[in-house]
XYZ file of C-alpha atoms in Angstrom:
560
model
C 3.826 -18.359 -20.122
C 2.601 -21.853 -21.016
C 1.989 -24.040 -17.955
C 3.574 -21.459 -15.637
C 2.101 -20.459 -12.277
C 0.518 -16.958 -12.422
C 2.289 -14.194 -10.463
C -0.669 -13.524 -8.162
C -2.082 -16.157 -5.774
C -5.236 -17.798 -7.079
C -8.500 -17.725 -5.171
C -9.136 -21.167 -3.704
C -11.917 -22.814 -1.737
C -10.930 -23.988 1.758
C -10.940 -27.644 2.721
C -13.910 -28.574 4.898
C -13.735 -31.358 7.466
C -15.873 -32.832 10.199
C -15.137 -34.912 13.248
C -15.997 -38.187 11.492
C -13.215 -38.082 8.901
C -10.061 -40.125 9.494
C -6.501 -39.100 8.688
C -6.327 -41.573 5.792
C -9.567 -40.322 4.247
C -8.472 -36.722 4.661
C -5.108 -37.474 3.035
C -6.882 -39.245 0.158
C -9.148 -36.222 -0.293
C -6.136 -33.906 -0.449
C -4.357 -36.215 -2.895
C -7.318 -36.113 -5.301
C -8.205 -32.433 -4.845
C -6.609 -31.138 -8.066
C -7.816 -33.417 -10.875
C -7.570 -30.664 -13.496
C -3.785 -30.920 -13.210
C -3.166 -34.441 -11.950
C -5.242 -36.269 -14.599
C -3.245 -34.912 -17.590
C -0.049 -35.305 -15.578
C -0.920 -38.957 -14.941
C -1.588 -39.448 -18.643
C 1.824 -38.023 -19.496
C 3.401 -40.246 -16.826
C 1.784 -43.252 -18.532
C 3.359 -42.102 -21.805
C 6.742 -41.774 -20.067
C 6.784 -45.268 -18.559
C 5.251 -46.895 -21.625
C 7.950 -45.366 -23.802
C 10.585 -46.514 -21.323
C 9.277 -50.084 -21.547
C 9.140 -49.841 -25.353
C 12.915 -49.331 -25.617
C 13.898 -53.029 -25.164
C 10.931 -54.104 -27.311
C 12.034 -51.888 -30.217
C 15.650 -52.980 -29.795
C 14.654 -56.672 -29.778
C 12.554 -56.252 -32.929
C 15.360 -54.327 -34.631
C 17.807 -57.142 -33.871
C 15.374 -59.831 -34.987
C 14.124 -58.219 -38.209
C 16.951 -55.935 -39.335
C 20.353 -56.953 -37.998
C 19.939 -60.703 -38.554
C 18.793 -60.154 -42.145
C 21.292 -57.338 -42.837
C 18.498 -54.998 -44.010
C 20.025 -51.579 -43.261
C 16.995 -49.689 -44.647
C 14.759 -51.440 -42.156
C 17.393 -50.854 -39.451
C 17.283 -47.131 -40.226
C 13.517 -47.208 -39.786
C 13.812 -48.944 -36.427
C 16.421 -46.388 -35.302
C 14.104 -43.533 -36.306
C 11.279 -45.198 -34.392
C 13.582 -45.536 -31.367
C 14.448 -41.828 -31.619
C 10.776 -40.851 -31.841
C 10.105 -43.036 -28.806
C 12.750 -41.127 -26.846
C 11.183 -37.808 -27.910
C 7.808 -38.902 -26.510
C 9.562 -40.198 -23.400
C 11.264 -36.825 -22.827
C 8.058 -34.847 -23.398
C 6.077 -37.088 -21.055
C 8.743 -36.891 -18.374
C 9.061 -33.116 -18.477
C 5.436 -32.076 -18.617
C 4.148 -34.712 -16.205
C 6.665 -33.446 -13.639
C 5.759 -29.817 -14.367
C 2.023 -30.377 -14.021
C 2.525 -32.451 -10.869
C 4.708 -29.746 -9.308
C 2.097 -27.117 -10.066
C -0.641 -29.292 -8.573
C 1.404 -29.727 -5.386
C 1.940 -25.981 -5.105
C -1.748 -25.262 -5.647
C -2.758 -27.749 -2.964
C -0.133 -26.318 -0.580
C -1.619 -22.869 -1.174
C -5.117 -24.179 -0.547
C -4.091 -25.994 2.643
C -2.259 -22.974 4.019
C -5.193 -20.723 3.160
C -7.495 -23.110 5.023
C -5.212 -23.251 8.051
C -4.718 -19.475 8.012
C -8.465 -19.013 8.108
C -8.714 -21.452 11.004
C -5.893 -19.788 12.929
C -6.769 -16.150 12.229
C -10.559 -16.507 12.385
C -11.481 -19.406 14.672
C -15.164 -19.589 15.591
C -14.531 -18.663 19.215
C -11.415 -16.536 18.705
C -8.973 -19.136 20.019
C -6.830 -21.918 18.594
C -5.649 -24.427 21.155
C -2.074 -24.866 19.895
C 1.148 -23.047 20.665
C 2.512 -20.625 18.074
C 5.552 -22.790 17.342
C 3.393 -25.862 16.825
C 1.184 -23.880 14.447
C 4.248 -22.792 12.500
C 5.477 -26.363 12.173
C 2.062 -27.613 11.081
C 1.531 -24.897 8.463
C 5.011 -25.384 6.983
C 6.509 -28.873 7.391
C 3.266 -30.833 7.689
C 1.504 -28.987 4.885
C 4.463 -29.598 2.562
C 4.509 -33.327 3.306
C 0.734 -33.621 3.029
C 0.580 -31.752 -0.292
C 3.193 -34.134 -1.698
C 0.448 -36.790 -1.593
C -0.889 -35.167 -4.777
C 1.966 -36.937 -6.567
C 0.284 -40.254 -5.718
C -2.265 -39.516 -8.420
C 0.504 -38.986 -10.999
C 3.696 -41.015 -10.681
C 2.338 -44.306 -9.309
C -0.252 -44.306 -12.107
C 2.522 -44.131 -14.689
C 4.582 -46.730 -12.859
C 1.640 -49.153 -12.651
C 0.944 -48.554 -16.347
C 4.583 -49.329 -17.116
C 4.419 -52.550 -15.128
C 1.166 -53.525 -16.870
C 2.657 -52.774 -20.298
C 5.718 -54.900 -19.515
C 3.475 -57.750 -18.370
C 1.389 -57.551 -21.579
C 4.555 -57.437 -23.715
C 5.884 -60.496 -21.899
C 2.562 -62.240 -22.445
C 2.890 -61.622 -26.178
C 6.489 -62.930 -26.173
C 5.929 -65.910 -23.866
C 2.675 -66.259 -21.945
C 4.033 -68.130 -18.856
C 6.495 -65.339 -18.109
C 3.803 -62.695 -18.635
C 1.428 -64.585 -16.356
C 4.043 -64.678 -13.593
C 4.482 -60.900 -13.871
C 0.732 -60.198 -13.965
C 0.081 -62.335 -10.875
C 3.269 -61.496 -8.987
C 3.364 -57.690 -9.414
C 0.178 -57.026 -7.348
C 1.507 -59.257 -4.562
C 4.815 -57.384 -4.559
C 3.019 -54.007 -4.413
C 0.815 -55.220 -1.534
C 3.851 -56.431 0.432
C 5.545 -53.058 -0.092
C 2.460 -51.281 1.240
C 2.284 -53.569 4.260
C 5.833 -52.578 5.192
C 4.933 -48.854 5.317
C 2.847 -49.044 8.513
C 5.683 -48.618 11.083
C 7.173 -45.776 9.038
C 3.831 -43.922 8.976
C 3.538 -44.150 12.768
C 7.092 -42.949 13.432
C 6.691 -40.148 10.869
C 3.681 -38.720 12.687
C 5.396 -39.028 16.075
C 8.564 -37.355 14.759
C 6.560 -34.433 13.336
C 4.779 -33.989 16.667
C 8.094 -33.898 18.536
C 9.486 -31.385 16.041
C 6.446 -29.157 16.522
C 6.921 -29.304 20.307
C 10.561 -28.256 19.933
C 9.621 -25.367 17.647
C 6.931 -24.319 20.118
C 9.443 -24.365 22.969
C 11.872 -22.234 20.959
C 9.112 -19.762 20.118
C 8.143 -19.482 23.782
C 11.756 -18.846 24.764
C 12.219 -16.094 22.207
C 8.876 -14.487 23.031
C 9.467 -14.537 26.782
C 13.211 -13.842 26.735
C 12.914 -10.571 28.665
C 10.952 -12.250 31.435
C 13.392 -15.172 31.534
C 16.290 -12.734 31.720
C 14.567 -10.701 34.398
C 14.043 -13.663 36.721
C 17.465 -15.103 35.814
C 16.044 -18.374 34.574
C 18.358 -18.705 31.555
C 19.917 -21.950 32.734
C 16.572 -23.637 33.396
C 15.145 -22.413 30.077
C 18.208 -23.680 28.232
C 17.998 -27.048 29.958
C 14.332 -27.464 29.023
C 14.929 -26.483 25.408
C 17.866 -28.877 25.094
C 15.688 -31.667 26.467
C 12.942 -30.925 23.912
C 15.487 -30.640 21.101
C 17.154 -33.925 22.036
C 13.771 -35.657 22.160
C 12.931 -34.318 18.690
C 16.321 -35.461 17.399
C 15.776 -38.954 18.790
C 12.366 -39.034 17.093
C 13.949 -37.997 13.788
C 16.541 -40.778 14.149
C 13.809 -43.343 14.782
C 11.855 -42.073 11.782
C 14.941 -42.301 9.571
C 15.633 -45.832 10.807
C 12.026 -46.826 10.018
C 12.346 -45.303 6.533
C 15.589 -47.183 5.932
C 14.053 -50.483 7.013
C 11.036 -49.857 4.813
C 13.096 -48.991 1.729
C 15.488 -51.888 2.303
C 12.644 -54.374 2.708
C 10.601 -53.130 -0.227
C 13.620 -52.901 -2.552
C 14.623 -56.413 -1.557
C 11.146 -57.717 -2.394
C 11.208 -55.955 -5.770
C 14.728 -57.132 -6.547
C 13.951 -60.751 -5.684
C 10.852 -60.651 -7.878
C 12.736 -59.221 -10.874
C 15.592 -61.699 -10.395
C 13.074 -64.560 -10.296
C 11.486 -63.385 -13.572
C 14.907 -63.038 -15.211
C 15.948 -66.486 -13.996
C 12.733 -67.988 -15.313
C 13.357 -66.377 -18.722
C 16.912 -67.762 -18.778
C 15.623 -71.252 -18.002
C 13.079 -71.030 -20.837
C 15.891 -69.916 -23.204
C 18.090 -72.864 -22.189
C 15.235 -75.301 -22.752
C 14.484 -73.741 -26.128
C 11.052 -72.396 -25.213
C 12.097 -68.895 -26.368
C 14.612 -67.730 -28.979
C 17.721 -65.615 -28.397
C 16.073 -62.411 -29.706
C 13.081 -63.110 -27.451
C 15.491 -63.624 -24.547
C 17.059 -60.224 -25.311
C 13.616 -58.606 -25.287
C 12.621 -60.449 -22.087
C 15.901 -59.474 -20.408
C 15.396 -55.839 -21.404
C 11.788 -55.828 -20.215
C 12.806 -57.479 -16.945
C 15.437 -54.818 -16.366
C 12.841 -52.179 -17.227
C 10.540 -53.733 -14.597
C 12.863 -52.937 -11.667
C 12.830 -49.081 -11.886
C 9.017 -48.693 -11.748
C 8.869 -51.171 -8.881
C 11.495 -49.232 -6.936
C 9.891 -45.893 -7.791
C 6.521 -47.285 -6.751
C 8.106 -48.086 -3.404
C 9.386 -44.534 -2.969
C 6.454 -42.660 -4.521
C 3.545 -44.686 -3.220
C 4.652 -46.275 0.036
C 6.973 -43.716 1.619
C 5.094 -40.638 0.409
C 1.747 -42.054 1.489
C 3.058 -43.021 4.921
C 4.592 -39.579 5.527
C 1.520 -37.800 4.146
C -0.847 -39.707 6.438
C 1.281 -38.754 9.466
C 1.306 -35.073 8.527
C -2.338 -35.229 7.430
C -3.290 -36.382 10.914
C -1.586 -33.308 12.432
C -3.207 -30.928 9.946
C -6.572 -32.552 10.600
C -6.054 -32.210 14.362
C -5.468 -28.477 13.904
C -8.535 -28.044 11.703
C -10.676 -29.951 14.181
C -9.183 -28.154 17.205
C -10.981 -24.932 16.288
C -14.141 -24.973 18.415
C -17.209 -25.166 16.244
C -15.515 -27.109 13.449
C -17.831 -29.822 12.330
C -20.730 -28.163 14.185
C -23.592 -28.400 11.708
C -26.245 -26.775 13.893
C -28.346 -24.079 12.257
C -26.972 -20.575 12.738
C -28.950 -17.357 12.561
C -27.682 -15.251 9.651
C -25.915 -12.115 10.794
C -27.209 -8.730 9.629
C -25.913 -7.467 6.305
C -22.740 -5.372 6.651
C -24.564 -2.318 5.228
C -27.243 -2.575 7.945
C -26.685 -0.779 11.255
C -27.892 -3.172 13.959
C -28.819 -2.403 17.524
C -26.243 -3.779 19.940
C -27.229 -4.607 23.507
C -24.720 -5.694 26.146
C -25.908 -7.216 29.418
C -23.447 -7.465 32.307
C -24.235 -9.255 35.569
C -25.039 -6.682 38.228
C -25.674 -3.874 35.736
C -28.499 -2.680 33.538
C -28.071 -3.423 29.803
C -25.990 -1.051 27.707
C -27.691 -0.265 24.404
C -25.861 0.998 21.302
C -28.429 2.375 18.872
C -27.734 2.604 15.132
C -25.436 5.521 14.368
C -24.567 6.118 18.037
C -21.169 7.241 19.296
C -21.358 5.810 22.804
C -18.734 6.081 25.517
C -18.515 3.412 28.217
C -16.639 4.213 31.411
C -15.976 1.268 33.715
C -13.254 -0.530 35.615
C -10.644 -2.590 33.774
C -12.010 -5.974 34.845
C -15.502 -5.230 33.561
C -14.097 -3.682 30.377
C -12.024 -6.795 29.698
C -15.082 -9.010 30.133
C -17.107 -6.883 27.722
C -14.344 -6.931 25.104
C -14.006 -10.704 25.449
C -17.754 -11.202 25.074
C -17.844 -9.005 21.964
C -14.791 -10.691 20.448
C -15.884 -14.275 21.142
C -19.611 -14.286 21.902
C -19.746 -18.111 21.788
C -17.018 -18.480 24.394
C -18.380 -16.340 27.172
C -18.803 -17.425 30.775
C -22.359 -16.119 30.910
C -21.499 -13.013 32.945
C -21.696 -10.822 29.827
C -24.082 -11.438 26.938
C -24.389 -9.645 23.623
C -27.532 -9.224 21.512
C -27.476 -8.071 17.886
C -30.916 -6.848 16.807
C -32.341 -8.983 19.610
C -30.531 -12.185 18.573
C -27.815 -13.663 20.824
C -24.471 -13.006 19.152
C -23.306 -16.516 19.974
C -26.022 -17.974 17.733
C -25.137 -15.840 14.723
C -23.009 -17.032 11.843
C -19.435 -16.292 13.080
C -18.140 -14.955 9.750
C -21.173 -12.717 9.286
C -20.918 -11.434 12.859
C -17.275 -10.448 12.312
C -18.257 -8.576 9.147
C -20.722 -6.464 11.144
C -19.009 -6.074 14.535
C -15.285 -5.301 14.709
C -13.495 -5.176 18.057
C -10.227 -3.223 18.007
C -8.270 -4.584 20.995
C -6.215 -2.500 23.347
C -2.968 -4.062 22.090
C -3.323 -5.031 18.443
C -0.715 -6.919 16.422
C 0.790 -5.433 13.271
C 2.052 -7.331 10.266
C 5.648 -7.151 9.090
C 6.051 -4.904 6.083
C 5.072 -1.319 5.377
C 2.309 0.934 6.629
C 0.493 0.349 3.339
C 0.720 -3.420 3.821
C -1.075 -3.158 7.161
C -3.883 -1.122 5.592
C -4.137 -3.142 2.379
C -7.638 -4.568 2.700
C -9.457 -6.014 -0.341
C -11.734 -3.538 -2.092
C -10.721 -0.546 0.038
C -10.037 2.623 -1.988
C -6.890 4.659 -1.353
C -8.960 7.631 -0.174
C -10.341 5.639 2.753
C -6.841 4.575 3.836
C -5.665 8.177 3.726
C -8.695 9.321 5.714
C -8.156 6.556 8.276
C -4.527 7.584 8.797
C -5.603 11.185 9.333
C -8.401 10.196 11.734
C -5.931 8.151 13.786
C -3.461 11.077 13.843
C -0.794 9.104 11.960
C 0.244 11.930 9.635
C 3.465 12.644 11.535
C 5.050 9.289 10.546
C 3.079 8.371 7.411
C 1.390 11.077 5.382
C 3.982 13.726 6.164
C 7.037 11.463 6.559
C 9.843 10.954 4.046
C 8.822 7.393 3.157
C 5.086 7.863 3.700
C 3.078 4.682 3.293
C 6.300 2.833 2.427
C 7.568 3.238 5.989
C 8.666 -0.158 7.313
C 6.958 -1.066 10.593
C 9.144 -4.107 11.412
C 8.080 -7.353 13.016
C 4.888 -6.679 14.971
C 5.637 -2.968 14.593
C 8.952 -3.056 16.491
C 10.341 -0.185 14.383
C 7.586 2.086 15.650
C 7.037 3.593 19.053
C 4.226 2.342 21.260
C 2.045 5.299 20.349
C 2.693 4.867 16.632
C 1.788 1.183 16.798
C -1.448 1.976 18.595
C -2.407 4.684 16.116
C -1.644 2.490 13.100
C -3.815 -0.275 14.561
C -6.597 2.293 15.044
C -6.186 3.422 11.420
C -6.533 -0.181 10.294
C -9.822 -0.452 12.212
C -11.060 2.764 10.594
C -10.058 1.447 7.164
C -12.216 -1.613 7.689
C -15.227 0.717 8.287
C -17.512 -1.860 9.939
C -21.141 -1.192 10.815
C -20.259 -1.462 14.524
C -16.782 -0.620 15.806
C -15.737 -1.276 19.397
C -12.645 0.577 20.590
C -10.984 -0.415 23.846
C -8.663 2.282 25.233
C -7.467 3.382 21.783
C -5.216 6.214 22.970
C -3.402 5.076 26.110
C 0.087 5.127 24.519
C -0.092 8.622 22.988
C 0.579 12.055 24.408
C -2.218 14.437 25.378
C -2.032 16.509 22.179
C -2.284 13.447 19.951
C -5.027 11.995 22.144
C -7.035 15.187 21.756
C -6.615 15.044 17.964
C -7.870 11.437 17.898
C -10.894 12.381 20.018
C -11.745 15.354 17.830
C -11.540 13.342 14.613
C -13.422 10.303 15.896
C -16.890 11.631 15.091
C -16.029 12.482 11.478
C -14.253 9.152 10.972
C -17.316 7.190 12.113
C -20.093 9.345 10.692
C -23.103 7.233 9.770
C -21.782 4.210 11.692
C -22.141 2.875 15.239
C -19.194 3.155 17.625
C -18.665 2.008 21.200
C -15.635 3.509 22.972
C -14.658 1.680 26.166
C -12.271 4.021 27.926
C -11.462 5.984 31.053
C -10.030 8.898 29.057
C -11.997 12.127 29.734
C -10.974 13.524 26.351
C -12.411 10.566 24.420
C -15.543 10.422 26.566
C -16.130 14.144 26.050
C -16.461 13.637 22.303
C -19.132 10.928 22.553
C -22.872 11.475 22.064
C -23.631 9.636 25.291
C -21.536 8.216 28.104
C -22.557 5.241 30.245
C -20.952 5.051 33.677
C -20.699 1.516 35.034
C -19.675 1.236 38.642
C -18.338 -1.997 40.047
C -21.753 -3.300 41.134
C -24.174 -0.464 40.314
C -27.695 -1.515 39.451
C -28.282 1.071 36.751
C -25.874 2.760 34.367
C -25.278 6.448 34.766
C -25.830 8.584 31.672
C -24.602 11.975 30.730
């Protein structure tokens, strides 16, 4: 449908930032990031406000040229012109708002896509913010920041309306027009100067809200532990303190907004009243006629709405957007490696099977050759260190290093490395939705998903179940048993089909029969690919081509 948002999300390019950009520059970049929509919307907004200012002009001319002379034919023409003016006004109002709303939604989508990429795929595997704070930033702050897109639409129309009124007043009586032309910029500057305190309190209030949301998320996540140690009263007291602090911050922000709106509206009202008073004085002295006074009075009244809207659209929206933009920018810059422009070694192509070499302090290197199915038997502490080094090679402590085709993994392009090497953690998270939703990867055929479910021994609750792939897994898989969650996460790793797959204890939550089935199907599922299985399970190790035994401080790995 014309000018409607398509049903499927559009592909967008992420925002890129570096450590040198300020919150104001970042907000300005966001505000101007959708010119394809905002430029025509601004043009329609100019039409809207110009037509609004034309109403008193047309009425004044109709009175002067038609009513005073009693020419009803000419009066009919002026009335038709007034009606056409209202048609253009309505069209400009509707479609400028529609295009602006679409631009805001597109920028929101782009911002959330950028933040999702930062949160889900940080360069070193970590984002240094609490979950609740992330939620607040990706919802409340993104919404307020995206609203800055309107600054390229509505204020443009409002400024055009003010300029048109000033030009019309110049044509009627040049002193009045000169006062408006010189005074309007001063009024707008004073309104902007008043927005500073509101911007500061807005950012502080959003930070306090994010802290409260983070506290609530922590309480819900750790409720069982809190209940177990009987710390409900202390947890409640701390949450109430955070909530009260956030409420106080919201009150202060609202007070600052009220003071800003009251001050800016007062400035605009005084300016309009001064122009109207000046016009009345010129009428009394005979400098302008009665019909010119009517036109000037109408134009002066038409001057107040764009000034007030300019206060709300430009000042308040900009102040709030800068506060939220600072928080979004902090999150984007908090991901280690953001803004790091050092040269990275390109990772191997996903179709290439690289040689993986893992060096652990106190042990000989473990080498995974292309196409190998290698089992690694070691203690839990060493296994955790290896998994951490493979997951975040740039964040290691130096005790474990990873080489990919002889290149340090930490120097490879992070996105390319993740395309080649996939680490399936011991406890993986599942998405809310169905089994199919958790396996719905771009470009993956249905046959691979079916094969992955079979290889992970998921047929009992998916392929052979009543609802099949439509089975709801619940939030983080809470509708499934522990073994079902673990098998579905394994199926998702198989579906991805990376060149190198690292499995860490993939069958600890299943029974022996199911574990045997997973071990027997592992080789077929990973045929032609490289796989490293870090486990203490004899059944899984038995199915590997080679097994490396790492003792706690052995000097050489044992092979069998």
